[in-house]
Amino acid sequence: MTMTIRSQIPPEPELSPAAPTPSAVPVQPNPEQPALDESDQTSQGHDDDRDREGFKFPHPKLRLEIRDLNHPGASKFLGAVNAATILSDAVKNVQRLLYRSAADKHTSCPPTRSVTVILRDMGGVAYTTGTDLDSDHKEIHFSLSYIAAHIPSSPPSRLPAELTGVLTHELVHCYQWDAHGTAPGGLIEGIADWVRLNCDLSPPHWKREVKLDDPWDKGYQHTAYFLQYLEGSFGEGTVRRINERLRSTREYQEDEFWVGLLGQGVKDLWCEYCASVGGDDEDESK
């Protein structure tokens, strides 16, 4: 039996004030990486995907399914981005930020074999789910209604970055670890938005909104900026270490996880982060 757990990205504030409960799509460890498909070649702007050591991340089979070509969101999507390269480039960015290199012995990239993006008329923005085939095959469901409605709420020039940002966030859920389903949903969503942030795809409304009485794992951009602070405080690769520890941890225990990884409790780290950006009195944009 295959369990399907959805991870949903919240709508923009102007489209829906209610944010759904975040959850991760679990990735099952698989020591055997799939053979590389030589037909999965480099995307536009990348002549060679191999790193300095000559290794290459396995590239998943990528598919795009549009349920309704007559929907106004379909034409806006196809007119805003290059459908042949947007997913390939986003996968490479996710792999680079979470795993650095295929030759990195300190991180283990999951063997995701295929990702199918399904554009359809639905509420919300997007969510990621596993498939009945097996846990190495993923689906990203993306709302045509959201795509159609986005231009009136933002300059048309923002649409390509918004589409790429949403897809990048959802692709993180195809490649991250989650302590066998026990990690806080806010941490999982925060890592996804941290990747989006570091691809320079953050929307204009994102801000460093910090309050001491807020939970550190509030999720999405709130936790993403906290993770960015940890990256700066503990060195480049800190978020990779967090993700890798979520792979090796059988059951997430907050104190054990963070003290063992960074030498401090996460609540103390959150207090330090709040103080670094002005605590309750200051909201800082990136």
PDB file of C-alpha atoms in Angstrom:
ATOM      1  CA  MET A   1       0.000   0.000   0.000  1.00  0.00           C
ATOM      2  CA  THR A   2       1.303   3.450  -0.905  1.00  0.00           C
ATOM      3  CA  MET A   3       0.492   6.308   1.468  1.00  0.00           C
ATOM      4  CA  THR A   4      -0.121   9.666  -0.172  1.00  0.00           C
ATOM      5  CA  ILE A   5       0.675  12.728   1.926  1.00  0.00           C
ATOM      6  CA  ARG A   6       0.134  16.116   0.348  1.00  0.00           C
ATOM      7  CA  SER A   7       2.234  19.213   0.761  1.00  0.00           C
ATOM      8  CA  GLN A   8       0.363  22.351  -0.189  1.00  0.00           C
ATOM      9  CA  ILE A   9       1.644  25.842  -0.812  1.00  0.00           C
ATOM     10  CA  PRO A  10      -0.630  28.599   0.527  1.00  0.00           C
ATOM     11  CA  PRO A  11      -2.327  31.077  -1.794  1.00  0.00           C
ATOM     12  CA  GLU A  12      -1.147  34.681  -1.990  1.00  0.00           C
ATOM     13  CA  PRO A  13      -2.761  36.737   0.804  1.00  0.00           C
ATOM     14  CA  GLU A  14      -5.031  38.572  -1.629  1.00  0.00           C
ATOM     15  CA  LEU A  15      -6.403  35.342  -3.070  1.00  0.00           C
ATOM     16  CA  SER A  16      -7.152  33.462   0.126  1.00  0.00           C
ATOM     17  CA  PRO A  17      -6.398  34.385   3.739  1.00  0.00           C
ATOM     18  CA  ALA A  18      -6.439  30.790   4.930  1.00  0.00           C
ATOM     19  CA  ALA A  19      -3.187  28.845   4.763  1.00  0.00           C
ATOM     20  CA  PRO A  20      -3.553  25.060   4.674  1.00  0.00           C
ATOM     21  CA  THR A  21      -1.770  22.817   7.110  1.00  0.00           C
ATOM     22  CA  PRO A  22       1.667  22.004   5.661  1.00  0.00           C
ATOM     23  CA  SER A  23       2.938  18.459   5.379  1.00  0.00           C
ATOM     24  CA  ALA A  24       5.780  16.755   3.588  1.00  0.00           C
ATOM     25  CA  VAL A  25       5.828  14.157   0.902  1.00  0.00           C
ATOM     26  CA  PRO A  26       8.061  11.471   2.420  1.00  0.00           C
ATOM     27  CA  VAL A  27      10.948  10.232   0.353  1.00  0.00           C
ATOM     28  CA  GLN A  28      11.994   6.678   1.048  1.00  0.00           C
ATOM     29  CA  PRO A  29      15.757   6.053   1.213  1.00  0.00           C
ATOM     30  CA  ASN A  30      17.004   4.013  -1.707  1.00  0.00           C
ATOM     31  CA  PRO A  31      20.690   3.112  -1.810  1.00  0.00           C
ATOM     32  CA  GLU A  32      20.543   2.271  -5.509  1.00  0.00           C
ATOM     33  CA  GLN A  33      20.512   5.326  -7.728  1.00  0.00           C
ATOM     34  CA  PRO A  34      18.675   4.818 -11.044  1.00  0.00           C
ATOM     35  CA  ALA A  35      20.717   4.630 -14.201  1.00  0.00           C
ATOM     36  CA  LEU A  36      21.092   7.919 -16.020  1.00  0.00           C
ATOM     37  CA  ASP A  37      18.905   8.365 -19.059  1.00  0.00           C
ATOM     38  CA  GLU A  38      21.106   9.868 -21.735  1.00  0.00           C
ATOM     39  CA  SER A  39      17.978  11.302 -23.372  1.00  0.00           C
ATOM     40  CA  ASP A  40      17.591  13.622 -20.385  1.00  0.00           C
ATOM     41  CA  GLN A  41      20.070  16.171 -21.631  1.00  0.00           C
ATOM     42  CA  THR A  42      20.983  19.601 -20.374  1.00  0.00           C
ATOM     43  CA  SER A  43      18.535  22.451 -20.506  1.00  0.00           C
ATOM     44  CA  GLN A  44      18.890  25.852 -22.091  1.00  0.00           C
ATOM     45  CA  GLY A  45      21.895  27.737 -20.767  1.00  0.00           C
ATOM     46  CA  HIS A  46      23.598  24.610 -19.404  1.00  0.00           C
ATOM     47  CA  ASP A  47      26.116  22.984 -21.718  1.00  0.00           C
ATOM     48  CA  ASP A  48      27.281  20.430 -19.168  1.00  0.00           C
ATOM     49  CA  ASP A  49      25.506  19.299 -15.996  1.00  0.00           C
ATOM     50  CA  ARG A  50      28.564  17.531 -14.605  1.00  0.00           C
ATOM     51  CA  ASP A  51      30.273  18.969 -11.583  1.00  0.00           C
ATOM     52  CA  ARG A  52      34.006  19.514 -11.156  1.00  0.00           C
ATOM     53  CA  GLU A  53      34.489  15.882 -10.152  1.00  0.00           C
ATOM     54  CA  GLY A  54      32.761  14.720 -13.332  1.00  0.00           C
ATOM     55  CA  PHE A  55      29.654  13.404 -11.582  1.00  0.00           C
ATOM     56  CA  LYS A  56      26.063  14.112 -12.539  1.00  0.00           C
ATOM     57  CA  PHE A  57      22.886  14.056 -10.485  1.00  0.00           C
ATOM     58  CA  PRO A  58      20.305  11.588 -11.793  1.00  0.00           C
ATOM     59  CA  HIS A  59      17.794  13.604 -13.786  1.00  0.00           C
ATOM     60  CA  PRO A  60      14.139  12.608 -13.442  1.00  0.00           C
ATOM     61  CA  LYS A  61      11.733  12.087 -16.287  1.00  0.00           C
ATOM     62  CA  LEU A  62       9.769  15.341 -16.456  1.00  0.00           C
ATOM     63  CA  ARG A  63       6.223  15.540 -17.762  1.00  0.00           C
ATOM     64  CA  LEU A  64       3.692  18.344 -18.206  1.00  0.00           C
ATOM     65  CA  GLU A  65      -0.031  17.663 -18.350  1.00  0.00           C
ATOM     66  CA  ILE A  66      -2.545  20.436 -19.053  1.00  0.00           C
ATOM     67  CA  ARG A  67      -6.063  19.303 -18.234  1.00  0.00           C
ATOM     68  CA  ASP A  68      -7.806  22.200 -19.997  1.00  0.00           C
ATOM     69  CA  LEU A  69      -6.084  24.058 -22.842  1.00  0.00           C
ATOM     70  CA  ASN A  70      -9.084  26.374 -23.128  1.00  0.00           C
ATOM     71  CA  HIS A  71      -8.586  27.651 -19.576  1.00  0.00           C
ATOM     72  CA  PRO A  72      -7.103  31.191 -19.545  1.00  0.00           C
ATOM     73  CA  GLY A  73      -4.472  29.998 -17.093  1.00  0.00           C
ATOM     74  CA  ALA A  74      -3.093  27.558 -19.668  1.00  0.00           C
ATOM     75  CA  SER A  75      -2.303  30.233 -22.237  1.00  0.00           C
ATOM     76  CA  LYS A  76      -0.800  32.484 -19.551  1.00  0.00           C
ATOM     77  CA  PHE A  77       1.466  29.667 -18.352  1.00  0.00           C
ATOM     78  CA  LEU A  78       2.619  28.705 -21.857  1.00  0.00           C
ATOM     79  CA  GLY A  79       3.122  32.352 -22.808  1.00  0.00           C
ATOM     80  CA  ALA A  80       5.124  33.228 -19.694  1.00  0.00           C
ATOM     81  CA  VAL A  81       7.688  30.405 -19.475  1.00  0.00           C
ATOM     82  CA  ASN A  82       9.551  27.934 -21.634  1.00  0.00           C
ATOM     83  CA  ALA A  83       7.823  24.717 -20.626  1.00  0.00           C
ATOM     84  CA  ALA A  84      10.686  22.644 -22.053  1.00  0.00           C
ATOM     85  CA  THR A  85      13.278  24.104 -19.680  1.00  0.00           C
ATOM     86  CA  ILE A  86      11.579  25.590 -16.618  1.00  0.00           C
ATOM     87  CA  LEU A  87      11.280  22.246 -14.810  1.00  0.00           C
ATOM     88  CA  SER A  88      14.731  21.003 -15.765  1.00  0.00           C
ATOM     89  CA  ASP A  89      16.398  24.177 -14.553  1.00  0.00           C
ATOM     90  CA  ALA A  90      14.390  24.146 -11.326  1.00  0.00           C
ATOM     91  CA  VAL A  91      15.388  20.530 -10.586  1.00  0.00           C
ATOM     92  CA  LYS A  92      19.061  21.446 -11.014  1.00  0.00           C
ATOM     93  CA  ASN A  93      18.708  24.399  -8.653  1.00  0.00           C
ATOM     94  CA  VAL A  94      17.045  22.225  -6.003  1.00  0.00           C
ATOM     95  CA  GLN A  95      19.755  19.572  -6.287  1.00  0.00           C
ATOM     96  CA  ARG A  96      22.528  22.172  -6.195  1.00  0.00           C
ATOM     97  CA  LEU A  97      21.206  23.952  -3.106  1.00  0.00           C
ATOM     98  CA  LEU A  98      20.238  20.865  -1.080  1.00  0.00           C
ATOM     99  CA  TYR A  99      23.094  18.559  -2.135  1.00  0.00           C
ATOM    100  CA  ARG A 100      25.765  20.807  -3.730  1.00  0.00           C
ATOM    101  CA  SER A 101      27.358  18.078  -5.833  1.00  0.00           C
ATOM    102  CA  ALA A 102      26.598  14.550  -6.937  1.00  0.00           C
ATOM    103  CA  ALA A 103      30.045  13.668  -5.585  1.00  0.00           C
ATOM    104  CA  ASP A 104      29.381  15.115  -2.110  1.00  0.00           C
ATOM    105  CA  LYS A 105      29.869  12.231   0.346  1.00  0.00           C
ATOM    106  CA  HIS A 106      28.081  14.122   3.125  1.00  0.00           C
ATOM    107  CA  THR A 107      24.673  14.340   1.453  1.00  0.00           C
ATOM    108  CA  SER A 108      22.405  11.774  -0.192  1.00  0.00           C
ATOM    109  CA  CYS A 109      20.101  12.912  -2.980  1.00  0.00           C
ATOM    110  CA  PRO A 110      16.865  10.881  -3.216  1.00  0.00           C
ATOM    111  CA  PRO A 111      16.326   8.756  -6.327  1.00  0.00           C
ATOM    112  CA  THR A 112      13.279  10.626  -7.625  1.00  0.00           C
ATOM    113  CA  ARG A 113      12.628   9.020 -11.006  1.00  0.00           C
ATOM    114  CA  SER A 114       9.854  11.164 -12.446  1.00  0.00           C
ATOM    115  CA  VAL A 115       7.927  14.350 -11.771  1.00  0.00           C
ATOM    116  CA  THR A 116       4.651  15.118 -13.531  1.00  0.00           C
ATOM    117  CA  VAL A 117       3.315  18.659 -13.363  1.00  0.00           C
ATOM    118  CA  ILE A 118      -0.454  18.725 -13.777  1.00  0.00           C
ATOM    119  CA  LEU A 119      -2.079  22.058 -14.558  1.00  0.00           C
ATOM    120  CA  ARG A 120      -5.765  21.886 -13.662  1.00  0.00           C
ATOM    121  CA  ASP A 121      -8.664  23.969 -12.415  1.00  0.00           C
ATOM    122  CA  MET A 122      -8.636  23.732  -8.619  1.00  0.00           C
ATOM    123  CA  GLY A 123      -8.570  25.860  -5.483  1.00  0.00           C
ATOM    124  CA  GLY A 124      -5.387  27.003  -3.761  1.00  0.00           C
ATOM    125  CA  VAL A 125      -2.053  27.306  -5.549  1.00  0.00           C
ATOM    126  CA  ALA A 126      -0.207  23.993  -5.736  1.00  0.00           C
ATOM    127  CA  TYR A 127       0.517  20.767  -3.892  1.00  0.00           C
ATOM    128  CA  THR A 128       2.861  17.803  -4.292  1.00  0.00           C
ATOM    129  CA  THR A 129       1.901  14.182  -3.851  1.00  0.00           C
ATOM    130  CA  GLY A 130       3.317  10.743  -4.438  1.00  0.00           C
ATOM    131  CA  THR A 131       1.852   8.367  -7.004  1.00  0.00           C
ATOM    132  CA  ASP A 132       0.470   4.857  -6.775  1.00  0.00           C
ATOM    133  CA  LEU A 133       3.372   3.588  -8.891  1.00  0.00           C
ATOM    134  CA  ASP A 134       5.968   3.937  -6.126  1.00  0.00           C
ATOM    135  CA  SER A 135       7.467   6.584  -3.866  1.00  0.00           C
ATOM    136  CA  ASP A 136      10.082   7.618  -6.441  1.00  0.00           C
ATOM    137  CA  HIS A 137       7.415   9.095  -8.750  1.00  0.00           C
ATOM    138  CA  LYS A 138       5.840  12.462  -7.864  1.00  0.00           C
ATOM    139  CA  GLU A 139       3.036  14.699  -9.088  1.00  0.00           C
ATOM    140  CA  ILE A 140       2.820  18.478  -8.718  1.00  0.00           C
ATOM    141  CA  HIS A 141      -0.731  19.787  -9.108  1.00  0.00           C
ATOM    142  CA  PHE A 142      -0.751  23.483 -10.060  1.00  0.00           C
ATOM    143  CA  SER A 143      -3.903  25.594 -10.145  1.00  0.00           C
ATOM    144  CA  LEU A 144      -4.877  27.059 -13.516  1.00  0.00           C
ATOM    145  CA  SER A 145      -7.271  29.339 -11.646  1.00  0.00           C
ATOM    146  CA  TYR A 146      -4.390  30.771  -9.619  1.00  0.00           C
ATOM    147  CA  ILE A 147      -2.307  31.303 -12.755  1.00  0.00           C
ATOM    148  CA  ALA A 148      -5.197  33.062 -14.470  1.00  0.00           C
ATOM    149  CA  ALA A 149      -5.851  35.318 -11.483  1.00  0.00           C
ATOM    150  CA  HIS A 150      -2.233  36.219 -10.747  1.00  0.00           C
ATOM    151  CA  ILE A 151      -1.710  38.875 -13.438  1.00  0.00           C
ATOM    152  CA  PRO A 152      -4.407  41.231 -12.085  1.00  0.00           C
ATOM    153  CA  SER A 153      -2.749  41.095  -8.650  1.00  0.00           C
ATOM    154  CA  SER A 154       0.830  41.567  -9.864  1.00  0.00           C
ATOM    155  CA  PRO A 155       2.655  43.201 -12.774  1.00  0.00           C
ATOM    156  CA  PRO A 156       2.679  40.841 -15.776  1.00  0.00           C
ATOM    157  CA  SER A 157       6.489  40.905 -15.635  1.00  0.00           C
ATOM    158  CA  ARG A 158       6.285  39.091 -12.280  1.00  0.00           C
ATOM    159  CA  LEU A 159       4.442  36.088 -13.706  1.00  0.00           C
ATOM    160  CA  PRO A 160       7.465  34.067 -14.948  1.00  0.00           C
ATOM    161  CA  ALA A 161       9.239  34.425 -11.595  1.00  0.00           C
ATOM    162  CA  GLU A 162       6.065  33.548  -9.694  1.00  0.00           C
ATOM    163  CA  LEU A 163       5.460  30.415 -11.771  1.00  0.00           C
ATOM    164  CA  THR A 164       9.094  29.362 -11.449  1.00  0.00           C
ATOM    165  CA  GLY A 165       9.060  30.068  -7.714  1.00  0.00           C
ATOM    166  CA  VAL A 166       5.976  27.951  -7.058  1.00  0.00           C
ATOM    167  CA  LEU A 167       7.336  25.061  -9.118  1.00  0.00           C
ATOM    168  CA  THR A 168      10.743  25.312  -7.418  1.00  0.00           C
ATOM    169  CA  HIS A 169       9.088  25.189  -3.994  1.00  0.00           C
ATOM    170  CA  GLU A 170       7.075  22.111  -4.958  1.00  0.00           C
ATOM    171  CA  LEU A 171      10.090  20.381  -6.511  1.00  0.00           C
ATOM    172  CA  VAL A 172      11.888  20.686  -3.186  1.00  0.00           C
ATOM    173  CA  HIS A 173       9.200  18.372  -1.779  1.00  0.00           C
ATOM    174  CA  CYS A 174      10.276  15.828  -4.393  1.00  0.00           C
ATOM    175  CA  TYR A 175      13.884  15.959  -3.174  1.00  0.00           C
ATOM    176  CA  GLN A 176      13.972  16.675   0.557  1.00  0.00           C
ATOM    177  CA  TRP A 177      14.020  14.357   3.579  1.00  0.00           C
ATOM    178  CA  ASP A 178      11.557  14.505   6.447  1.00  0.00           C
ATOM    179  CA  ALA A 179      12.753  12.207   9.263  1.00  0.00           C
ATOM    180  CA  HIS A 180      10.434   9.444   8.050  1.00  0.00           C
ATOM    181  CA  GLY A 181       7.410  11.706   8.272  1.00  0.00           C
ATOM    182  CA  THR A 182       8.102  12.956  11.818  1.00  0.00           C
ATOM    183  CA  ALA A 183       9.668  16.360  11.054  1.00  0.00           C
ATOM    184  CA  PRO A 184       7.630  19.517  11.725  1.00  0.00           C
ATOM    185  CA  GLY A 185       5.632  20.542   8.689  1.00  0.00           C
ATOM    186  CA  GLY A 186       6.791  24.127   9.157  1.00  0.00           C
ATOM    187  CA  LEU A 187      10.434  23.061   8.848  1.00  0.00           C
ATOM    188  CA  ILE A 188       9.685  21.122   5.661  1.00  0.00           C
ATOM    189  CA  GLU A 189       7.868  24.091   4.126  1.00  0.00           C
ATOM    190  CA  GLY A 190      10.555  26.465   5.376  1.00  0.00           C
ATOM    191  CA  ILE A 191      13.284  24.502   3.595  1.00  0.00           C
ATOM    192  CA  ALA A 192      11.244  24.623   0.388  1.00  0.00           C
ATOM    193  CA  ASP A 193      10.901  28.393   0.621  1.00  0.00           C
ATOM    194  CA  TRP A 194      14.579  28.711   1.610  1.00  0.00           C
ATOM    195  CA  VAL A 195      15.468  27.149  -1.743  1.00  0.00           C
ATOM    196  CA  ARG A 196      13.066  29.522  -3.482  1.00  0.00           C
ATOM    197  CA  LEU A 197      14.645  32.450  -1.615  1.00  0.00           C
ATOM    198  CA  ASN A 198      18.142  31.414  -2.702  1.00  0.00           C
ATOM    199  CA  CYS A 199      17.052  31.135  -6.321  1.00  0.00           C
ATOM    200  CA  ASP A 200      16.104  34.859  -6.160  1.00  0.00           C
ATOM    201  CA  LEU A 201      12.455  33.902  -6.648  1.00  0.00           C
ATOM    202  CA  SER A 202      10.943  35.415  -3.511  1.00  0.00           C
ATOM    203  CA  PRO A 203       7.713  37.389  -4.119  1.00  0.00           C
ATOM    204  CA  PRO A 204       7.674  41.117  -3.278  1.00  0.00           C
ATOM    205  CA  HIS A 205       5.374  40.614  -0.275  1.00  0.00           C
ATOM    206  CA  TRP A 206       7.849  38.354   1.571  1.00  0.00           C
ATOM    207  CA  LYS A 207       9.287  40.032   4.665  1.00  0.00           C
ATOM    208  CA  ARG A 208      11.352  39.120   7.694  1.00  0.00           C
ATOM    209  CA  GLU A 209       8.476  39.309  10.156  1.00  0.00           C
ATOM    210  CA  VAL A 210       9.828  38.205  13.513  1.00  0.00           C
ATOM    211  CA  LYS A 211       8.047  38.001  16.847  1.00  0.00           C
ATOM    212  CA  LEU A 212       9.407  36.213  19.880  1.00  0.00           C
ATOM    213  CA  ASP A 213       6.044  34.633  20.592  1.00  0.00           C
ATOM    214  CA  ASP A 214       5.780  33.218  17.068  1.00  0.00           C
ATOM    215  CA  PRO A 215       6.840  29.584  16.654  1.00  0.00           C
ATOM    216  CA  TRP A 216      10.129  29.139  14.828  1.00  0.00           C
ATOM    217  CA  ASP A 217       8.463  26.546  12.608  1.00  0.00           C
ATOM    218  CA  LYS A 218       5.619  28.774  11.457  1.00  0.00           C
ATOM    219  CA  GLY A 219       6.651  27.627   8.002  1.00  0.00           C
ATOM    220  CA  TYR A 220       7.067  29.018   4.512  1.00  0.00           C
ATOM    221  CA  GLN A 221       8.991  32.314   4.195  1.00  0.00           C
ATOM    222  CA  HIS A 222       8.920  32.901   7.963  1.00  0.00           C
ATOM    223  CA  THR A 223      10.990  29.784   8.615  1.00  0.00           C
ATOM    224  CA  ALA A 224      12.951  30.289   5.375  1.00  0.00           C
ATOM    225  CA  TYR A 225      14.429  33.563   6.635  1.00  0.00           C
ATOM    226  CA  PHE A 226      15.290  31.880   9.933  1.00  0.00           C
ATOM    227  CA  LEU A 227      17.108  29.141   8.030  1.00  0.00           C
ATOM    228  CA  GLN A 228      18.928  31.821   6.045  1.00  0.00           C
ATOM    229  CA  TYR A 229      20.082  33.310   9.343  1.00  0.00           C
ATOM    230  CA  LEU A 230      21.361  29.894  10.464  1.00  0.00           C
ATOM    231  CA  GLU A 231      23.165  29.519   7.139  1.00  0.00           C
ATOM    232  CA  GLY A 232      24.954  32.789   7.786  1.00  0.00           C
ATOM    233  CA  SER A 233      25.679  32.039  11.442  1.00  0.00           C
ATOM    234  CA  PHE A 234      26.916  28.459  11.117  1.00  0.00           C
ATOM    235  CA  GLY A 235      28.347  28.557   7.618  1.00  0.00           C
ATOM    236  CA  GLU A 236      27.436  27.692   4.058  1.00  0.00           C
ATOM    237  CA  GLY A 237      25.889  24.245   3.874  1.00  0.00           C
ATOM    238  CA  THR A 238      23.980  24.435   7.181  1.00  0.00           C
ATOM    239  CA  VAL A 239      20.603  23.844   5.541  1.00  0.00           C
ATOM    240  CA  ARG A 240      22.107  20.894   3.647  1.00  0.00           C
ATOM    241  CA  ARG A 241      23.196  19.472   7.001  1.00  0.00           C
ATOM    242  CA  ILE A 242      19.700  19.941   8.389  1.00  0.00           C
ATOM    243  CA  ASN A 243      18.214  18.162   5.387  1.00  0.00           C
ATOM    244  CA  GLU A 244      20.739  15.321   5.633  1.00  0.00           C
ATOM    245  CA  ARG A 245      20.050  14.881   9.331  1.00  0.00           C
ATOM    246  CA  LEU A 246      16.365  14.572   8.467  1.00  0.00           C
ATOM    247  CA  ARG A 247      17.374  11.653   6.238  1.00  0.00           C
ATOM    248  CA  SER A 248      19.245   9.779   8.960  1.00  0.00           C
ATOM    249  CA  THR A 249      16.851  10.594  11.828  1.00  0.00           C
ATOM    250  CA  ARG A 250      14.291   7.863  12.428  1.00  0.00           C
ATOM    251  CA  GLU A 251      12.111  10.040  14.674  1.00  0.00           C
ATOM    252  CA  TYR A 252      12.456  13.788  15.061  1.00  0.00           C
ATOM    253  CA  GLN A 253      13.057  14.921  18.650  1.00  0.00           C
ATOM    254  CA  GLU A 254      13.508  18.689  18.769  1.00  0.00           C
ATOM    255  CA  ASP A 255      16.185  19.108  21.446  1.00  0.00           C
ATOM    256  CA  GLU A 256      18.212  16.119  20.344  1.00  0.00           C
ATOM    257  CA  PHE A 257      18.028  17.150  16.700  1.00  0.00           C
ATOM    258  CA  TRP A 258      19.149  20.766  17.027  1.00  0.00           C
ATOM    259  CA  VAL A 259      21.606  20.469  19.906  1.00  0.00           C
ATOM    260  CA  GLY A 260      23.243  17.521  18.193  1.00  0.00           C
ATOM    261  CA  LEU A 261      23.489  19.414  14.919  1.00  0.00           C
ATOM    262  CA  LEU A 262      24.252  23.010  15.933  1.00  0.00           C
ATOM    263  CA  GLY A 263      25.046  22.783  19.645  1.00  0.00           C
ATOM    264  CA  GLN A 264      22.040  24.899  20.692  1.00  0.00           C
ATOM    265  CA  GLY A 265      18.336  24.452  21.109  1.00  0.00           C
ATOM    266  CA  VAL A 266      16.224  25.768  18.253  1.00  0.00           C
ATOM    267  CA  LYS A 267      14.203  28.064  20.532  1.00  0.00           C
ATOM    268  CA  ASP A 268      17.409  29.784  21.673  1.00  0.00           C
ATOM    269  CA  LEU A 269      18.479  30.128  18.058  1.00  0.00           C
ATOM    270  CA  TRP A 270      15.086  31.628  17.224  1.00  0.00           C
ATOM    271  CA  CYS A 271      15.494  34.215  19.998  1.00  0.00           C
ATOM    272  CA  GLU A 272      18.906  35.157  18.630  1.00  0.00           C
ATOM    273  CA  TYR A 273      17.450  35.474  15.137  1.00  0.00           C
ATOM    274  CA  CYS A 274      14.623  37.725  16.355  1.00  0.00           C
ATOM    275  CA  ALA A 275      17.125  39.946  18.149  1.00  0.00           C
ATOM    276  CA  SER A 276      19.288  40.139  15.013  1.00  0.00           C
ATOM    277  CA  VAL A 277      16.480  41.700  12.979  1.00  0.00           C
ATOM    278  CA  GLY A 278      14.959  43.892  15.653  1.00  0.00           C
ATOM    279  CA  GLY A 279      12.614  41.538  17.498  1.00  0.00           C
ATOM    280  CA  ASP A 280       8.984  42.596  17.749  1.00  0.00           C
ATOM    281  CA  ASP A 281       9.612  46.162  16.616  1.00  0.00           C
ATOM    282  CA  GLU A 282      11.086  45.620  13.161  1.00  0.00           C
ATOM    283  CA  ASP A 283       9.984  43.943   9.972  1.00  0.00           C
ATOM    284  CA  GLU A 284      12.769  43.715   7.459  1.00  0.00           C
ATOM    285  CA  SER A 285      12.430  42.925   3.765  1.00  0.00           C
ATOM    286  CA  LYS A 286      15.072  40.863   2.032  1.00  0.00           C
TER     287      LYS A 286
END
